[in-house]
PDB file of C-alpha atoms in Angstrom:
ATOM      1  CA  MET A   1    -119.681  38.603 -47.588  1.00 50.00           C
ATOM      2  CA  ASN A   2    -115.961  38.223 -46.977  1.00 54.00           C
ATOM      3  CA  ILE A   3    -116.310  39.800 -43.522  1.00 57.00           C
ATOM      4  CA  LEU A   4    -119.074  37.337 -42.591  1.00 50.00           C
ATOM      5  CA  ILE A   5    -116.901  34.405 -43.693  1.00 52.00           C
ATOM      6  CA  LEU A   6    -113.992  35.713 -41.631  1.00 44.00           C
ATOM      7  CA  ILE A   7    -116.249  36.144 -38.576  1.00 51.00           C
ATOM      8  CA  ALA A   8    -117.618  32.623 -39.034  1.00 49.00           C
ATOM      9  CA  ILE A   9    -114.084  31.213 -39.275  1.00 53.00           C
ATOM     10  CA  ALA A  10    -113.043  33.145 -36.165  1.00 55.00           C
ATOM     11  CA  VAL A  11    -116.040  31.787 -34.230  1.00 53.00           C
ATOM     12  CA  ILE A  12    -115.280  28.218 -35.334  1.00 58.00           C
ATOM     13  CA  ILE A  13    -111.627  28.593 -34.277  1.00 57.00           C
ATOM     14  CA  ALA A  14    -112.654  30.034 -30.905  1.00 55.00           C
ATOM     15  CA  VAL A  15    -115.077  27.146 -30.295  1.00 51.00           C
ATOM     16  CA  LEU A  16    -112.418  24.587 -31.247  1.00 52.00           C
ATOM     17  CA  VAL A  17    -109.845  26.209 -28.972  1.00 54.00           C
ATOM     18  CA  MET A  18    -112.300  26.346 -26.060  1.00 56.00           C
ATOM     19  CA  SER A  19    -113.402  22.738 -26.569  1.00 53.00           C
ATOM     20  CA  LYS A  20    -109.756  21.633 -26.767  1.00 54.00           C
ATOM     21  CA  ALA A  21    -108.976  23.460 -23.524  1.00 52.00           C
ATOM     22  CA  LYS A  22    -111.805  21.629 -21.785  1.00 54.00           C
ATOM     23  CA  ALA A  23    -111.283  18.260 -23.449  1.00 59.00           C
ATOM     24  CA  GLY A  24    -109.070  16.731 -20.796  1.00 74.00           C
ATOM     25  CA  ASP A  25    -111.156  17.488 -17.714  1.00 86.00           C
ATOM     26  CA  ILE A  26    -113.516  14.945 -16.202  1.00 83.00           C
ATOM     27  CA  ALA A  27    -116.354  15.334 -13.748  1.00 83.00           C
ATOM     28  CA  ILE A  28    -115.110  14.392 -10.289  1.00 74.00           C
ATOM     29  CA  PRO A  29    -117.930  13.176  -8.055  1.00 78.00           C
ATOM     30  CA  GLU A  30    -118.414  14.430  -4.532  1.00 85.00           C
ATOM     31  CA  ALA A  31    -116.478  12.274  -2.082  1.00 82.00           C
ATOM     32  CA  PRO A  32    -115.303  12.401   1.519  1.00 85.00           C
ATOM     33  CA  GLN A  33    -112.178  14.537   1.783  1.00 79.00           C
ATOM     34  CA  ARG A  34    -108.950  12.674   2.473  1.00 82.00           C
ATOM     35  CA  SER A  35    -106.395  13.893   4.986  1.00 82.00           C
ATOM     36  CA  ASP A  36    -103.568  11.523   4.058  1.00 89.00           C
ATOM     37  CA  LEU A  37    -102.508  13.119   0.755  1.00 92.00           C
ATOM     38  CA  LEU A  38     -99.513  15.352   0.119  1.00 95.00           C
ATOM     39  CA  PHE A  39    -100.050  18.491  -1.931  1.00 93.00           C
ATOM     40  CA  GLY A  40     -97.363  20.844  -3.183  1.00 96.00           C
ATOM     41  CA  TYR A  41     -95.886  22.529  -6.223  1.00 96.00           C
ATOM     42  CA  TYR A  42     -92.929  21.495  -8.346  1.00 96.00           C
ATOM     43  CA  GLY A  43     -89.886  23.517  -7.350  1.00 96.00           C
ATOM     44  CA  CYS A  44     -89.589  26.560  -5.157  1.00 97.00           C
ATOM     45  CA  THR A  45     -88.637  30.088  -6.110  1.00 96.00           C
ATOM     46  CA  GLY A  46     -88.858  33.612  -4.724  1.00 97.00           C
ATOM     47  CA  ASP A  47     -91.239  33.985  -1.773  1.00 97.00           C
ATOM     48  CA  GLN A  48     -93.142  30.826  -2.617  1.00 97.00           C
ATOM     49  CA  VAL A  49     -92.881  29.312   0.882  1.00 98.00           C
ATOM     50  CA  ALA A  50     -94.580  32.319   2.464  1.00 97.00           C
ATOM     51  CA  GLU A  51     -97.068  32.662  -0.394  1.00 97.00           C
ATOM     52  CA  THR A  52     -98.252  29.055  -0.073  1.00 97.00           C
ATOM     53  CA  GLN A  53     -98.196  28.801   3.725  1.00 95.00           C
ATOM     54  CA  GLY A  54    -101.237  26.917   4.981  1.00 92.00           C
ATOM     55  CA  HIS A  55    -102.012  25.804   1.425  1.00 91.00           C
ATOM     56  CA  VAL A  56     -99.449  23.005   0.952  1.00 96.00           C
ATOM     57  CA  ASN A  57     -97.981  20.204   3.024  1.00 97.00           C
ATOM     58  CA  LEU A  58     -95.208  19.229   0.577  1.00 98.00           C
ATOM     59  CA  HIS A  59     -92.069  21.200  -0.295  1.00 98.00           C
ATOM     60  CA  TRP A  60     -90.289  20.394  -3.574  1.00 98.00           C
ATOM     61  CA  GLU A  61     -86.707  21.611  -3.690  1.00 98.00           C
ATOM     62  CA  CYS A  62     -84.766  21.920  -6.945  1.00 97.00           C
ATOM     63  CA  PHE A  63     -82.045  24.306  -5.650  1.00 97.00           C
ATOM     64  CA  TRP A  64     -82.903  26.926  -8.269  1.00 96.00           C
ATOM     65  CA  GLY A  65     -81.737  29.684  -5.933  1.00 97.00           C
ATOM     66  CA  GLY A  66     -78.684  27.816  -4.648  1.00 97.00           C
ATOM     67  CA  VAL A  67     -78.104  25.729  -1.545  1.00 98.00           C
ATOM     68  CA  ASP A  68     -78.351  28.604   0.958  1.00 98.00           C
ATOM     69  CA  LYS A  69     -81.769  29.627  -0.372  1.00 98.00           C
ATOM     70  CA  ALA A  70     -82.901  25.996  -0.421  1.00 98.00           C
ATOM     71  CA  ILE A  71     -81.924  25.546   3.231  1.00 98.00           C
ATOM     72  CA  ALA A  72     -83.749  28.718   4.228  1.00 98.00           C
ATOM     73  CA  ASP A  73     -86.850  27.610   2.309  1.00 98.00           C
ATOM     74  CA  MET A  74     -86.762  24.082   3.731  1.00 98.00           C
ATOM     75  CA  ARG A  75     -86.412  25.460   7.258  1.00 98.00           C
ATOM     76  CA  ALA A  76     -89.251  27.946   6.741  1.00 98.00           C
ATOM     77  CA  ALA A  77     -91.531  25.324   5.147  1.00 98.00           C
ATOM     78  CA  ASN A  78     -90.693  22.696   7.791  1.00 98.00           C
ATOM     79  CA  MET A  79     -92.612  19.948   6.019  1.00 98.00           C
ATOM     80  CA  THR A  80     -92.202  16.769   3.993  1.00 98.00           C
ATOM     81  CA  THR A  81     -89.642  17.583   1.320  1.00 98.00           C
ATOM     82  CA  VAL A  82     -88.761  16.222  -2.112  1.00 98.00           C
ATOM     83  CA  LEU A  83     -85.208  16.780  -3.371  1.00 98.00           C
ATOM     84  CA  ASP A  84     -84.433  16.916  -7.086  1.00 98.00           C
ATOM     85  CA  LEU A  85     -80.807  15.766  -7.324  1.00 98.00           C
ATOM     86  CA  GLY A  86     -80.172  16.468 -11.001  1.00 96.00           C
ATOM     87  CA  GLY A  87     -77.977  19.485 -10.217  1.00 95.00           C
ATOM     88  CA  PRO A  88     -75.280  17.815  -8.115  1.00 96.00           C
ATOM     89  CA  THR A  89     -75.277  14.528 -10.017  1.00 97.00           C
ATOM     90  CA  LEU A  90     -75.832  15.207 -13.736  1.00 96.00           C
ATOM     91  CA  SER A  91     -74.187  17.419 -16.322  1.00 94.00           C
ATOM     92  CA  ASP A  92     -75.960  20.672 -17.142  1.00 91.00           C
ATOM     93  CA  TYR A  93     -79.523  20.555 -18.438  1.00 84.00           C
ATOM     94  CA  GLY A  94     -79.784  21.282 -22.158  1.00 80.00           C
ATOM     95  CA  THR A  95     -76.307  19.969 -23.009  1.00 84.00           C
ATOM     96  CA  LEU A  96     -76.757  16.632 -24.771  1.00 87.00           C
ATOM     97  CA  PRO A  97     -75.926  13.920 -24.283  1.00 87.00           C
ATOM     98  CA  ARG A  98     -76.081  14.395 -20.516  1.00 92.00           C
ATOM     99  CA  THR A  99     -73.669  12.437 -18.358  1.00 95.00           C
ATOM    100  CA  VAL A 100     -73.201  11.592 -14.695  1.00 97.00           C
ATOM    101  CA  ARG A 101     -70.810  14.126 -13.174  1.00 97.00           C
ATOM    102  CA  PRO A 102     -67.386  12.604 -12.419  1.00 97.00           C
ATOM    103  CA  ASP A 103     -67.669  13.977  -8.870  1.00 98.00           C
ATOM    104  CA  ALA A 104     -71.378  13.169  -8.463  1.00 98.00           C
ATOM    105  CA  GLU A 105     -70.915  11.101  -5.310  1.00 98.00           C
ATOM    106  CA  ALA A 106     -68.729  13.728  -3.657  1.00 98.00           C
ATOM    107  CA  GLN A 107     -71.165  16.479  -4.659  1.00 98.00           C
ATOM    108  CA  LEU A 108     -74.086  14.526  -3.231  1.00 98.00           C
ATOM    109  CA  ARG A 109     -72.297  13.805   0.043  1.00 98.00           C
ATOM    110  CA  ALA A 110     -71.349  17.466   0.364  1.00 98.00           C
ATOM    111  CA  LEU A 111     -74.988  18.451  -0.183  1.00 98.00           C
ATOM    112  CA  PHE A 112     -76.337  15.971   2.366  1.00 98.00           C
ATOM    113  CA  ASP A 113     -73.626  16.976   4.863  1.00 98.00           C
ATOM    114  CA  ARG A 114     -74.637  20.606   4.508  1.00 98.00           C
ATOM    115  CA  LEU A 115     -78.342  19.865   4.866  1.00 98.00           C
ATOM    116  CA  HIS A 116     -77.590  17.730   7.927  1.00 98.00           C
ATOM    117  CA  SER A 117     -75.421  20.394   9.550  1.00 98.00           C
ATOM    118  CA  GLU A 118     -78.172  22.943   8.955  1.00 98.00           C
ATOM    119  CA  GLY A 119     -80.770  20.685  10.581  1.00 98.00           C
ATOM    120  CA  VAL A 120     -83.051  20.154   7.580  1.00 98.00           C
ATOM    121  CA  LEU A 121     -82.002  16.774   6.160  1.00 98.00           C
ATOM    122  CA  HIS A 122     -84.559  14.957   8.330  1.00 98.00           C
ATOM    123  CA  LEU A 123     -87.348  16.735   6.392  1.00 98.00           C
ATOM    124  CA  VAL A 124     -86.364  14.947   3.179  1.00 98.00           C
ATOM    125  CA  LYS A 125     -88.676  11.990   2.491  1.00 98.00           C
ATOM    126  CA  TYR A 126     -88.302  11.629  -1.294  1.00 98.00           C
ATOM    127  CA  LEU A 127     -85.221  11.692  -3.541  1.00 98.00           C
ATOM    128  CA  LEU A 128     -85.554  12.154  -7.309  1.00 98.00           C
ATOM    129  CA  PRO A 129     -82.708  11.851  -9.840  1.00 97.00           C
ATOM    130  CA  SER A 130     -83.972  14.447 -12.325  1.00 95.00           C
ATOM    131  CA  ASP A 131     -87.314  15.769 -13.456  1.00 95.00           C
ATOM    132  CA  GLU A 132     -88.793  14.190 -16.587  1.00 96.00           C
ATOM    133  CA  PRO A 133     -85.682  12.163 -17.495  1.00 96.00           C
ATOM    134  CA  ASN A 134     -87.429  10.762 -20.590  1.00 95.00           C
ATOM    135  CA  LEU A 135     -88.069  14.246 -22.006  1.00 93.00           C
ATOM    136  CA  PRO A 136     -85.853  14.392 -25.134  1.00 91.00           C
ATOM    137  CA  GLU A 137     -84.200  17.699 -24.155  1.00 89.00           C
ATOM    138  CA  ASN A 138     -83.468  16.311 -20.679  1.00 90.00           C
ATOM    139  CA  GLY A 139     -81.772  13.280 -22.161  1.00 89.00           C
ATOM    140  CA  SER A 140     -81.022  11.494 -18.909  1.00 95.00           C
ATOM    141  CA  VAL A 141     -83.322   8.448 -18.852  1.00 96.00           C
ATOM    142  CA  HIS A 142     -80.457   6.198 -20.007  1.00 96.00           C
ATOM    143  CA  LEU A 143     -78.456   7.285 -16.948  1.00 97.00           C
ATOM    144  CA  LEU A 144     -80.998   6.083 -14.380  1.00 98.00           C
ATOM    145  CA  PRO A 145     -79.421   2.620 -13.900  1.00 98.00           C
ATOM    146  CA  GLU A 146     -76.142   4.369 -13.092  1.00 98.00           C
ATOM    147  CA  ILE A 147     -77.378   7.299 -11.034  1.00 98.00           C
ATOM    148  CA  MET A 148     -79.923   5.528  -8.839  1.00 98.00           C
ATOM    149  CA  PRO A 149     -77.455   3.076  -7.222  1.00 98.00           C
ATOM    150  CA  LEU A 150     -75.156   6.045  -6.583  1.00 98.00           C
ATOM    151  CA  ILE A 151     -77.960   7.978  -4.852  1.00 98.00           C
ATOM    152  CA  HIS A 152     -78.871   4.880  -2.804  1.00 98.00           C
ATOM    153  CA  ARG A 153     -75.244   4.354  -1.810  1.00 97.00           C
ATOM    154  CA  VAL A 154     -74.897   7.881  -0.508  1.00 98.00           C
ATOM    155  CA  ALA A 155     -78.323   8.116   1.139  1.00 98.00           C
ATOM    156  CA  VAL A 156     -77.856   5.002   3.290  1.00 98.00           C
ATOM    157  CA  SER A 157     -74.932   6.735   5.011  1.00 97.00           C
ATOM    158  CA  TYR A 158     -77.290   9.221   6.675  1.00 98.00           C
ATOM    159  CA  PRO A 159     -79.524   8.161   9.586  1.00 98.00           C
ATOM    160  CA  ALA A 160     -81.793  11.139   8.823  1.00 98.00           C
ATOM    161  CA  LEU A 161     -82.643   9.518   5.483  1.00 98.00           C
ATOM    162  CA  VAL A 162     -83.701   6.132   6.868  1.00 98.00           C
ATOM    163  CA  GLY A 163     -86.974   5.234   5.141  1.00 97.00           C
ATOM    164  CA  VAL A 164     -86.519   7.789   2.359  1.00 98.00           C
ATOM    165  CA  GLN A 165     -88.300   6.848  -0.856  1.00 98.00           C
ATOM    166  CA  TYR A 166     -86.950   7.125  -4.372  1.00 98.00           C
ATOM    167  CA  GLY A 167     -89.182   8.676  -6.981  1.00 98.00           C
ATOM    168  CA  CYS A 168     -89.377   9.786 -10.576  1.00 98.00           C
ATOM    169  CA  VAL A 169     -91.720  12.033 -12.533  1.00 97.00           C
ATOM    170  CA  TYR A 170     -91.731  11.014 -16.180  1.00 96.00           C
ATOM    171  CA  TYR A 171     -92.833  13.104 -19.142  1.00 95.00           C
ATOM    172  CA  SER A 172     -96.279  12.299 -20.542  1.00 88.00           C
ATOM    173  CA  ASP A 173     -96.795   8.888 -22.103  1.00 79.00           C
ATOM    174  CA  LEU A 174     -93.333   8.490 -23.608  1.00 89.00           C
ATOM    175  CA  PRO A 175     -91.703   5.189 -22.617  1.00 94.00           C
ATOM    176  CA  MET A 176     -91.011   5.212 -18.871  1.00 95.00           C
ATOM    177  CA  ASP A 177     -87.762   3.281 -19.014  1.00 97.00           C
ATOM    178  CA  HIS A 178     -86.332   1.906 -15.740  1.00 98.00           C
ATOM    179  CA  ILE A 179     -89.563   2.494 -13.829  1.00 97.00           C
ATOM    180  CA  GLU A 180     -88.696  -0.504 -11.648  1.00 98.00           C
ATOM    181  CA  LEU A 181     -85.951   1.555  -9.951  1.00 98.00           C
ATOM    182  CA  PHE A 182     -88.459   3.696  -8.066  1.00 98.00           C
ATOM    183  CA  ASP A 183     -90.802   3.498  -5.093  1.00 98.00           C
ATOM    184  CA  VAL A 184     -93.012   6.357  -6.252  1.00 97.00           C
ATOM    185  CA  VAL A 185     -93.720   7.244  -9.880  1.00 96.00           C
ATOM    186  CA  GLY A 186     -95.646  10.084 -11.476  1.00 94.00           C
ATOM    187  CA  PHE A 187     -95.914  11.677 -14.885  1.00 93.00           C
ATOM    188  CA  ASP A 188     -96.694  15.028 -16.453  1.00 93.00           C
ATOM    189  CA  GLN A 189     -99.437  14.954 -19.074  1.00 91.00           C
ATOM    190  CA  TYR A 190    -100.629  18.532 -18.811  1.00 89.00           C
ATOM    191  CA  GLU A 191    -102.909  18.571 -21.829  1.00 88.00           C
ATOM    192  CA  GLU A 192    -105.121  15.867 -20.311  1.00 89.00           C
ATOM    193  CA  LYS A 193    -105.758  17.844 -17.110  1.00 89.00           C
ATOM    194  CA  SER A 194    -107.872  15.754 -14.728  1.00 87.00           C
ATOM    195  CA  GLY A 195    -108.560  13.360 -17.595  1.00 89.00           C
ATOM    196  CA  ILE A 196    -105.508  11.410 -16.450  1.00 88.00           C
ATOM    197  CA  PHE A 197    -107.826   9.876 -13.831  1.00 86.00           C
ATOM    198  CA  ALA A 198    -110.521   8.800 -16.294  1.00 88.00           C
ATOM    199  CA  PRO A 199    -111.162   5.044 -16.639  1.00 88.00           C
ATOM    200  CA  GLY A 200    -108.603   3.600 -19.040  1.00 88.00           C
ATOM    201  CA  ALA A 201    -106.467   6.756 -19.019  1.00 88.00           C
ATOM    202  CA  LEU A 202    -102.733   6.786 -18.283  1.00 84.00           C
ATOM    203  CA  TYR A 203    -102.966   6.856 -14.487  1.00 83.00           C
TER     204      TYR A 203
END
């Protein structure tokens, strides 16, 4: 009897887990395919550029492997690029409260100078201050009014960045403070999957 109860409980748990995993997805109707959308993955590491060749048309650079690796990846990808500028402008991730680096402007100019000299700055079409700034362990959302004017001030010095757009990817449905500072805004709400596009949902 006890074994049957345990099996029944296990089945119920499995059903609940499976239904939870599917809960966020919605049925997406057939529609003409669009050719004007950008598709890429957050960040770049290892051999990702080669592994995703022909599959993406957006490169997202976070400088996880350093500037030299980023330049090599940007050159190899040779496509519309997003730069995450948290590294050169903000104190280290995970150390709270985060602050704007005292040499943030100099660091940013040095980065843009290097990208320009290497012939890849013109690929950059989007500049982001930091990923998910409203995530509590990121702790940088309060810095956006300070960091965004700094990024603007530096970017306008580079002809290759004329027309660049400023973006932010917020975390889930936490308050998206200072959203008015950006041209392009997104959010990460992983648990909802494609449900983010459902009528009345966050998107």
